[in-house]
PDB file of C-alpha atoms in Angstrom:
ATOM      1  CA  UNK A   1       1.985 -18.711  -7.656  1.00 63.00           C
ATOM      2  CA  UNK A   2       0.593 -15.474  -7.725  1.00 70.00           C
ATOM      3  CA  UNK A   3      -0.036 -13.941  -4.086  1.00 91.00           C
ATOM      4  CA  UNK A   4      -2.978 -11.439  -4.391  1.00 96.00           C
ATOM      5  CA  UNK A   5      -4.629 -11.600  -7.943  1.00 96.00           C
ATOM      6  CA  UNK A   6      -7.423  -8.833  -9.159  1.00 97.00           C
ATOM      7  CA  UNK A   7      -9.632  -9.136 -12.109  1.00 96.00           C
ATOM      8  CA  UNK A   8     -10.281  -7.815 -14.655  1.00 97.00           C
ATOM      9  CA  UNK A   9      -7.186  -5.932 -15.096  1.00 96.00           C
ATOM     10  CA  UNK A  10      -9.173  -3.043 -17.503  1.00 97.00           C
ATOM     11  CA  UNK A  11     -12.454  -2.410 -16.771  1.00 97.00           C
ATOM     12  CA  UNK A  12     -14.006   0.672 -18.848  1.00 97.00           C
ATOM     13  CA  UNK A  13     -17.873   1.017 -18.750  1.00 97.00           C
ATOM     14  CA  UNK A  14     -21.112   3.406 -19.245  1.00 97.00           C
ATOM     15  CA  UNK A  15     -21.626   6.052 -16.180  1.00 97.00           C
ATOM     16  CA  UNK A  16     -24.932   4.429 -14.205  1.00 97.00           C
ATOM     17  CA  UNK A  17     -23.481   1.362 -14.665  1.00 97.00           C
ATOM     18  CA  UNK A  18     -23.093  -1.544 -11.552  1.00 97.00           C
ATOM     19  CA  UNK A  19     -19.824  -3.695 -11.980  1.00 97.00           C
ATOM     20  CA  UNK A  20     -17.676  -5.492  -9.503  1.00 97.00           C
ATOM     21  CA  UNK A  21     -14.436  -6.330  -9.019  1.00 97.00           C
ATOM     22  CA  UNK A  22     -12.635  -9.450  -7.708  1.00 97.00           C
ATOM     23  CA  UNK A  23      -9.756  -9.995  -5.693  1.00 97.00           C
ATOM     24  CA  UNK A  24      -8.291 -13.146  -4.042  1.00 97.00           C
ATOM     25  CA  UNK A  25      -5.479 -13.847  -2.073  1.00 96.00           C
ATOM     26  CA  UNK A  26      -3.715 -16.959  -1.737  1.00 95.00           C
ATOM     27  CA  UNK A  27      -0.795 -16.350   0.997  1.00 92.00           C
ATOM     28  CA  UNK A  28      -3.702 -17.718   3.940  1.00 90.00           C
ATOM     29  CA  UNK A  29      -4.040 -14.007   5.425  1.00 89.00           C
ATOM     30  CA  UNK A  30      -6.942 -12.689   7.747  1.00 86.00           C
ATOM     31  CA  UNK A  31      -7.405  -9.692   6.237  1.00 87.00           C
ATOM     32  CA  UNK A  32      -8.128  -7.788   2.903  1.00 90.00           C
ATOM     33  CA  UNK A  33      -8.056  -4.472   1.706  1.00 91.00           C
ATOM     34  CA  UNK A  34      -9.231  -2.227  -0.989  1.00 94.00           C
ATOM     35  CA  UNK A  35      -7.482   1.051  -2.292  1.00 94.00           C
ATOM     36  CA  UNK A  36      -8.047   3.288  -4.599  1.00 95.00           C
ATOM     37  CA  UNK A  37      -5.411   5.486  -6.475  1.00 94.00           C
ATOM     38  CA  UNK A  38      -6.231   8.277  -8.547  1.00 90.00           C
ATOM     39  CA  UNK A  39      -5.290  10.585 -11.758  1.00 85.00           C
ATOM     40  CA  UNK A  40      -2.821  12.445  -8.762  1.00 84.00           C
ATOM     41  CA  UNK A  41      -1.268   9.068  -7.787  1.00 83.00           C
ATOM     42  CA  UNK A  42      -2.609   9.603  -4.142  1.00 86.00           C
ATOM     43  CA  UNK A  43      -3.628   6.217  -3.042  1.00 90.00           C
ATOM     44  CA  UNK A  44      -6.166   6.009  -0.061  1.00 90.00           C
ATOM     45  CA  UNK A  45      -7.747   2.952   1.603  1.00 89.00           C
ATOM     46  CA  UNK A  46     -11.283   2.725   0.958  1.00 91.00           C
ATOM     47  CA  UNK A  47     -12.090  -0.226   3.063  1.00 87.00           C
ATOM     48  CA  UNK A  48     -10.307  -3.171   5.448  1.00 87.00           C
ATOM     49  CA  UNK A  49     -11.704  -6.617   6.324  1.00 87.00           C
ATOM     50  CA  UNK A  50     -11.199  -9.496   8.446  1.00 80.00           C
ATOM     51  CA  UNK A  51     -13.693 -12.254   9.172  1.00 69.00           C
ATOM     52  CA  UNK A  52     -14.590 -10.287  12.111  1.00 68.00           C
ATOM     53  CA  UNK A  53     -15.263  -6.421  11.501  1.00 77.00           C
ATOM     54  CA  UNK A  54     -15.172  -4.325   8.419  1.00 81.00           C
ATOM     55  CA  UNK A  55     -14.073  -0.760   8.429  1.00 76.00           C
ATOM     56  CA  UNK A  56     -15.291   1.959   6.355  1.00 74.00           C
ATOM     57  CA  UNK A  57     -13.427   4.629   5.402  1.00 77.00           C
ATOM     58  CA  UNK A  58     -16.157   7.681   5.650  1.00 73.00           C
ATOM     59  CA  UNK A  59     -15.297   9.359   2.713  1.00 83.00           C
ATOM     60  CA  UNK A  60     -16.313   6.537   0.747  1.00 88.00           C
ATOM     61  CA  UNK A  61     -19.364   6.770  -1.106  1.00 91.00           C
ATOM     62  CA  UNK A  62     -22.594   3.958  -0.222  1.00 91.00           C
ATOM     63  CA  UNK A  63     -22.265   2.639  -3.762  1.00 96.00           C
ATOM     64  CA  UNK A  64     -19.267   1.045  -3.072  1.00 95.00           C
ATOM     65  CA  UNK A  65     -19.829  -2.123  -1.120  1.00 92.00           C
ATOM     66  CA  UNK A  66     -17.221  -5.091  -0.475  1.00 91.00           C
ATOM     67  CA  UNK A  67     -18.488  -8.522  -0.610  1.00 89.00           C
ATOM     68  CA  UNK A  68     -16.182 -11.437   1.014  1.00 88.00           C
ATOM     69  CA  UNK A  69     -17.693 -14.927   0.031  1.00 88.00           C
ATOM     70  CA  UNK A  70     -14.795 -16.663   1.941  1.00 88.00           C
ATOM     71  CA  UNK A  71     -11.461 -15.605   3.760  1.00 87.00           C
ATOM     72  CA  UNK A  72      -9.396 -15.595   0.195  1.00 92.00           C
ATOM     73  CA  UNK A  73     -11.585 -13.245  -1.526  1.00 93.00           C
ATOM     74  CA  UNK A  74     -12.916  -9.985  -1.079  1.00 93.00           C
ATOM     75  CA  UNK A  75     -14.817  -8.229  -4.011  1.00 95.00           C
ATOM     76  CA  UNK A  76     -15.377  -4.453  -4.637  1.00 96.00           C
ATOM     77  CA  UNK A  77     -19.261  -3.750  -5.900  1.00 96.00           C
ATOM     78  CA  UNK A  78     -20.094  -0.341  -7.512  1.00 97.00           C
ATOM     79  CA  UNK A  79     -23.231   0.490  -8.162  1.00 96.00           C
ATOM     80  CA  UNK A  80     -24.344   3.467 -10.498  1.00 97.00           C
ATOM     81  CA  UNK A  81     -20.601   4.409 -11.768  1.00 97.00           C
ATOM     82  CA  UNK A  82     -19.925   8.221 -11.896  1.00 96.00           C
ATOM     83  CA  UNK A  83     -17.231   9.653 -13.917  1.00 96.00           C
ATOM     84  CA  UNK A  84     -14.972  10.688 -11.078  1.00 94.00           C
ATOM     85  CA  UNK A  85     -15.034   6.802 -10.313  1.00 96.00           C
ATOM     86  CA  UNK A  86     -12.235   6.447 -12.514  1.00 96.00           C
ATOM     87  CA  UNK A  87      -9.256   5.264 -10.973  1.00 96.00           C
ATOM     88  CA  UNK A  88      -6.729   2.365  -9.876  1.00 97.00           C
ATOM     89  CA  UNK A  89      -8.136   0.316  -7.470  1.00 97.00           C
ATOM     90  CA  UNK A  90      -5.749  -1.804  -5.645  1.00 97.00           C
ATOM     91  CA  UNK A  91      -6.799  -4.874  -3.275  1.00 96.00           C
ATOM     92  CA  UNK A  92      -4.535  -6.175  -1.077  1.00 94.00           C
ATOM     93  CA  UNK A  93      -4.044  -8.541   2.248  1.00 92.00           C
ATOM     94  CA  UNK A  94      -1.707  -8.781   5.203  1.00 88.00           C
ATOM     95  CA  UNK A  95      -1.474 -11.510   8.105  1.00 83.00           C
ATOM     96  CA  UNK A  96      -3.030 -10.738  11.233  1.00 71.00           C
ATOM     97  CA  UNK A  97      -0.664 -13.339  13.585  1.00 58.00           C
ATOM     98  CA  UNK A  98       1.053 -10.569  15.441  1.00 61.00           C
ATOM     99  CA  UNK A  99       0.168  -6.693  15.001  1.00 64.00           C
ATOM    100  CA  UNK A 100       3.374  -5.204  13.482  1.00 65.00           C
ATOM    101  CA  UNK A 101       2.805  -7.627  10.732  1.00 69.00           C
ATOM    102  CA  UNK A 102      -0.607  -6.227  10.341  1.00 65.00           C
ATOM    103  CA  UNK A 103       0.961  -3.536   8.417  1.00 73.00           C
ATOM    104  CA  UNK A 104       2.678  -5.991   6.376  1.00 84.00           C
ATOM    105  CA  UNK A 105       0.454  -5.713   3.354  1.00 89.00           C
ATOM    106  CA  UNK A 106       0.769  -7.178   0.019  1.00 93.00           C
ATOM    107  CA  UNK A 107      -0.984  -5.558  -3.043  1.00 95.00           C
ATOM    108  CA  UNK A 108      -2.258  -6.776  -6.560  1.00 96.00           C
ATOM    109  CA  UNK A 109      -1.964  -5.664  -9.759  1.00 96.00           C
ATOM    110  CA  UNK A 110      -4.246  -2.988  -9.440  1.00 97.00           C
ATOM    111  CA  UNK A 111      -7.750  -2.573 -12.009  1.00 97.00           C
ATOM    112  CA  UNK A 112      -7.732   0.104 -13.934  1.00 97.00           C
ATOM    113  CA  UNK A 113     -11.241   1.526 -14.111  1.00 97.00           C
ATOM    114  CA  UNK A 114     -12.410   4.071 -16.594  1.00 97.00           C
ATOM    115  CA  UNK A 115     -16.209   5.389 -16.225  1.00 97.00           C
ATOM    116  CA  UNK A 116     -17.659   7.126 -20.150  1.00 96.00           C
TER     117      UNK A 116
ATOM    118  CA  UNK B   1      -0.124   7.947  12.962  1.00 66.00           C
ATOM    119  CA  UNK B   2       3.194  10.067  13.403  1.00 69.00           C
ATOM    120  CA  UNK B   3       3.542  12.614  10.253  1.00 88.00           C
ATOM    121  CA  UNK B   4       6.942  11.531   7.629  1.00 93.00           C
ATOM    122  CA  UNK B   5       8.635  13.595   5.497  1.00 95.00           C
ATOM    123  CA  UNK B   6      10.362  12.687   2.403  1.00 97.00           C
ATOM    124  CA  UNK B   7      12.419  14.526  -0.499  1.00 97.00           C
ATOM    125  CA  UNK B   8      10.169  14.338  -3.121  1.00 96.00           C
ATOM    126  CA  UNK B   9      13.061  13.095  -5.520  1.00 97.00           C
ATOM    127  CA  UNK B  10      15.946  11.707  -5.844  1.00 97.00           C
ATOM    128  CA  UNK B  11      18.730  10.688  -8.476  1.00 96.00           C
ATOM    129  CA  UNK B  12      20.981   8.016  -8.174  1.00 96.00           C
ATOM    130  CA  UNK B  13      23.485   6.082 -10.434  1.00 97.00           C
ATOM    131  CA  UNK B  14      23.234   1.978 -11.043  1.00 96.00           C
ATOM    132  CA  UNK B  15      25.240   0.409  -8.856  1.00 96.00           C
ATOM    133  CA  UNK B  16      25.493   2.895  -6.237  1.00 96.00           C
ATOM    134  CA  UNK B  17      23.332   2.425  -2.805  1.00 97.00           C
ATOM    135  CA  UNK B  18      20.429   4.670  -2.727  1.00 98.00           C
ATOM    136  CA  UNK B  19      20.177   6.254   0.740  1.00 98.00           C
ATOM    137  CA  UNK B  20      16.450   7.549   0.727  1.00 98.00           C
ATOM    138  CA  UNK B  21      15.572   9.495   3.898  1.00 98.00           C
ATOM    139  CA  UNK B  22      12.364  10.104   6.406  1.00 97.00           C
ATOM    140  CA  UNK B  23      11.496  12.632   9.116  1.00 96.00           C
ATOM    141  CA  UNK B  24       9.389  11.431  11.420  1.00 94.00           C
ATOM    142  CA  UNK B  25      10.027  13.294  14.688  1.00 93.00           C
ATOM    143  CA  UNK B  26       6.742  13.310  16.151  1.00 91.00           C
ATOM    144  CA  UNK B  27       7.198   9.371  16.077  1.00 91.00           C
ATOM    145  CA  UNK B  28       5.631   7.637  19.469  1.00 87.00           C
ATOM    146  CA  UNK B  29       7.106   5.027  21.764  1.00 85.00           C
ATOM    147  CA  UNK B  30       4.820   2.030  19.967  1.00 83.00           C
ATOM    148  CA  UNK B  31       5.295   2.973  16.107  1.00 87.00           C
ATOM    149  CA  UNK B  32       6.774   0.715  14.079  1.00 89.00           C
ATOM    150  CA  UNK B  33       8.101   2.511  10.790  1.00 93.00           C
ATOM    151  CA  UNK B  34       7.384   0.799   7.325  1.00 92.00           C
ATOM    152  CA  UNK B  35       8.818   1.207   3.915  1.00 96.00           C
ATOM    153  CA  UNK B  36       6.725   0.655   0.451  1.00 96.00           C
ATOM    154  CA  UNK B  37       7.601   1.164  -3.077  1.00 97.00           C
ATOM    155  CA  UNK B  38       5.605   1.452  -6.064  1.00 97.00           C
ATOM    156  CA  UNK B  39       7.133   0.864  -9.654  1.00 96.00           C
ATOM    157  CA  UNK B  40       5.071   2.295 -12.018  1.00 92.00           C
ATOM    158  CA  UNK B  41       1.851   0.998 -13.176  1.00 87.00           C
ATOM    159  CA  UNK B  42       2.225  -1.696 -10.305  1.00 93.00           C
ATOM    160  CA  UNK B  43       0.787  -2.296  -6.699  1.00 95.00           C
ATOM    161  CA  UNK B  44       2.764  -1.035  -4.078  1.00 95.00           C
ATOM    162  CA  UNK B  45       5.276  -3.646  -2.655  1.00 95.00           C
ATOM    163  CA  UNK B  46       6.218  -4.169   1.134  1.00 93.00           C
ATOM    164  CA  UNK B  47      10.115  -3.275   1.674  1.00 96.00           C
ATOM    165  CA  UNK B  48      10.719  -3.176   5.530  1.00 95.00           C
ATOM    166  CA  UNK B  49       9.966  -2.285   8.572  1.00 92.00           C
ATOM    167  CA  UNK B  50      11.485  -1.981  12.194  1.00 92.00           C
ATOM    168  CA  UNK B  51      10.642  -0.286  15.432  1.00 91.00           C
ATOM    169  CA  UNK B  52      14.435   0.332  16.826  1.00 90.00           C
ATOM    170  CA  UNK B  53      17.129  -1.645  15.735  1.00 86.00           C
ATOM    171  CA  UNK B  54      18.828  -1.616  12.570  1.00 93.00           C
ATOM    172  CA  UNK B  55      16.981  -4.282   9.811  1.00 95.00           C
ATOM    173  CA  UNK B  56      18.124  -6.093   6.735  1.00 96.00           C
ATOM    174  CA  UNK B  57      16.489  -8.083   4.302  1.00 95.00           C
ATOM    175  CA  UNK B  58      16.992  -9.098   0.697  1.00 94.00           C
ATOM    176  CA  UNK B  59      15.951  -6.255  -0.509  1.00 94.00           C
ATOM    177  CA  UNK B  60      17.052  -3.550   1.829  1.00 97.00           C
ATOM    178  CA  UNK B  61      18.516  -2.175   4.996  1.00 97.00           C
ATOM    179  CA  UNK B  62      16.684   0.135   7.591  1.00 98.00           C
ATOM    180  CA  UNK B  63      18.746   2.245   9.665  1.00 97.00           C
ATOM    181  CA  UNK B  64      16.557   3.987  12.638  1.00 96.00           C
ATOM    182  CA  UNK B  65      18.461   6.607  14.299  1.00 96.00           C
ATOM    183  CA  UNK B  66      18.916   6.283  17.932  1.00 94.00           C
ATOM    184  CA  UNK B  67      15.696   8.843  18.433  1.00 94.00           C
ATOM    185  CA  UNK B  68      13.737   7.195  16.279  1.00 94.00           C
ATOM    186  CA  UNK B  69      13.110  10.660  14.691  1.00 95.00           C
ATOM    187  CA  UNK B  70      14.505   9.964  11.055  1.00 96.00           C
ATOM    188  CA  UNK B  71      15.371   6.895   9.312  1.00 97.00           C
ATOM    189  CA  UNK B  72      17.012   5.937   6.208  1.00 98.00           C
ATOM    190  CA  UNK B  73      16.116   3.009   3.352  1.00 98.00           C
ATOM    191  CA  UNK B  74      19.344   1.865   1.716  1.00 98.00           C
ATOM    192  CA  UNK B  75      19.156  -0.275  -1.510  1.00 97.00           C
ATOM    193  CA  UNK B  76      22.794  -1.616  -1.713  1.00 96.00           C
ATOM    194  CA  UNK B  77      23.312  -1.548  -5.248  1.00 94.00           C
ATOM    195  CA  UNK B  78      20.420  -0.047  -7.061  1.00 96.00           C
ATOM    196  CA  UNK B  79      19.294  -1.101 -10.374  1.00 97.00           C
ATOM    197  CA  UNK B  80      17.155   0.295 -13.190  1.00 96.00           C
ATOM    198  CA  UNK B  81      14.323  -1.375 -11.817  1.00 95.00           C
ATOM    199  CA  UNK B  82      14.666   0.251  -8.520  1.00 97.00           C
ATOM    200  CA  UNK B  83      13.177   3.170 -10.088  1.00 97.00           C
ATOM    201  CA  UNK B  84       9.501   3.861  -8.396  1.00 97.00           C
ATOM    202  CA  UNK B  85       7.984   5.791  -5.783  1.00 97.00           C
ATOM    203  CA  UNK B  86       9.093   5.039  -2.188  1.00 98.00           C
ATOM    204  CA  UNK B  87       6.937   5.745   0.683  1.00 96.00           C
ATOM    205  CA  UNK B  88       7.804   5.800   4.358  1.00 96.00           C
ATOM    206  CA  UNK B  89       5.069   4.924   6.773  1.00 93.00           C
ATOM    207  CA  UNK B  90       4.756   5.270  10.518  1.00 90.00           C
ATOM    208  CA  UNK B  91       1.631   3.006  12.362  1.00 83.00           C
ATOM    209  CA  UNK B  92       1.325   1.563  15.388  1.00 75.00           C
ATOM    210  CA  UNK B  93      -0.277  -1.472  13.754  1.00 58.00           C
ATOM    211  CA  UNK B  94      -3.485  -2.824  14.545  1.00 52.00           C
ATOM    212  CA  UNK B  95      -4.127  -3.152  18.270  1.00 47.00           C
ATOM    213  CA  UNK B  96      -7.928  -3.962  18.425  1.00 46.00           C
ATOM    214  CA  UNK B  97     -10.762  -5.048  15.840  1.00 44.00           C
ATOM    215  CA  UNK B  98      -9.925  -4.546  11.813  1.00 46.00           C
ATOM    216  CA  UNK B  99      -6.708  -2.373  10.744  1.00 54.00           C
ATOM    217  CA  UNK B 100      -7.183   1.048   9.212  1.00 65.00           C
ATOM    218  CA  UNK B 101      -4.987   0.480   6.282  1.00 76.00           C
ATOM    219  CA  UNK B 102      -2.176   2.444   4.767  1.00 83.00           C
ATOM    220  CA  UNK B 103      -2.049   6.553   4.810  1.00 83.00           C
ATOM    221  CA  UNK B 104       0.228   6.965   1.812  1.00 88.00           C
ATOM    222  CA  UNK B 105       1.975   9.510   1.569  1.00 88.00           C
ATOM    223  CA  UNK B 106       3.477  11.384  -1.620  1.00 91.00           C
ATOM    224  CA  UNK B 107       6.729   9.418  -1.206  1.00 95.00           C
ATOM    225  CA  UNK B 108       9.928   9.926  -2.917  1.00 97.00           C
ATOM    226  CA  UNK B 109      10.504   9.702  -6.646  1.00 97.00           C
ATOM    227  CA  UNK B 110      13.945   7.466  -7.123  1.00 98.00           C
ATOM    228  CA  UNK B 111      15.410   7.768 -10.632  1.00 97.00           C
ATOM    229  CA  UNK B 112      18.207   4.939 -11.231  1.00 97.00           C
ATOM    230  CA  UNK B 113      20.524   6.685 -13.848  1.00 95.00           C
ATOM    231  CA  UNK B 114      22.179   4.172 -15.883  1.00 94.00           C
TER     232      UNK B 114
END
């Protein structure tokens, strides 16, 4: 009964490469979330998304791209993979119902990406 | 999003309650304030939160001073596998389109000696 589930757990991979990675959540929340942690520990939201609006943070590069094919799922595309790529990245989702509980988030395992 | 500060560690022995602290004087009428922890090589995990009044869950208590400036997480009895990284967050919570997300902090470091 796993709430928000991320694969693949380990994903290491050529620099210039594209790869994705998928999240779903099963706890019927409105929106999703993807973070990214690195070497420092600092983790920093890349990107939020509800059926309605997606928000970018700036400092994220245009090779990353989130894809959400439905409500319980929202995927993290990278295209052309740079070293400094390497990271944690975490997805997570919270309920939308009232807005103190937006900040309610739960988070997945994490993927642990390493870029050669 | 109010500022927090934290201790950036902490000690405490199994069994005891770990009291972990957060400034946040610059905290505004609306902002709710949110604890997170994260255990190592895990996501981060949802604690509490509260606005005002004193909360308790099955994990935790919140204790907001009166001022809202500082507040303190309290894990009753702490256990080895209370040690991990505990952040205190201040947000006012989504009020319009999509949230922000989460400005982590660097958090506190609690070390459960056994």
């Amino acid at each position: 009964d796993t709430a928000v589930s991320q694969t693949p757990k380990y994903l290491v991979t050529q620099m210039g490469n594209d790869k994705s990675i998928k999240c779903e959540q099963n706890l019927g929340h409105d929106t999703m979330y993807w973070y990214k942690q690195d070497s420092k520990k600092f983790l920093k939201i890349m990107f939020s998304y509800n059926n309605k609006e997606l928000i970018i943070n700036e400092t994220v590069p245009n090779r990353f791209s989130p894809k959400s094919p439905d409500k319980a799922h929202l995927n993290l595309h990278i295209n052309s993979l740079e070293l400094g790529d390497s990271a944690v990245y975490f997805c997570a989702s919270s309920p939308t119902s009232q807005i103190h509980l937006r900040e309610t988030q739960y988070f997945g395992p994490g993927t642990r990406l390493l870029v050669l | 999003d109010a500022k927090t500060t934290q201790p950036t560690s902490m000690d405490c022995a199994e069994g005891r309650a770990a009291n972990l602290p957060c400034n946040h004087s610059t905290i505004s009428g609306n902002e709710y304030v949110y604890w997170y922890r994260q255990i190592h090589s895990q996501g981060p995990q949802y604690i509490i939160h509260g606005l005002k009044n004193n909360e308790t869950n099955e994990m935790a208590s919140l204790i907001i001073t009166e001022d809202r400036k500082s507040s303190t997480l309290i894990l009753p009895h702490a256990t080895l596998r209370d040690t991990a990284v505990y952040y205190c967050i201040v947000r006012t919570g989504y009020s319009g389109g999509g949230a922000d997300g989460l400005t982590f902090g660097k958090g506190t470091h609690l070390i459960i000696q056994p």
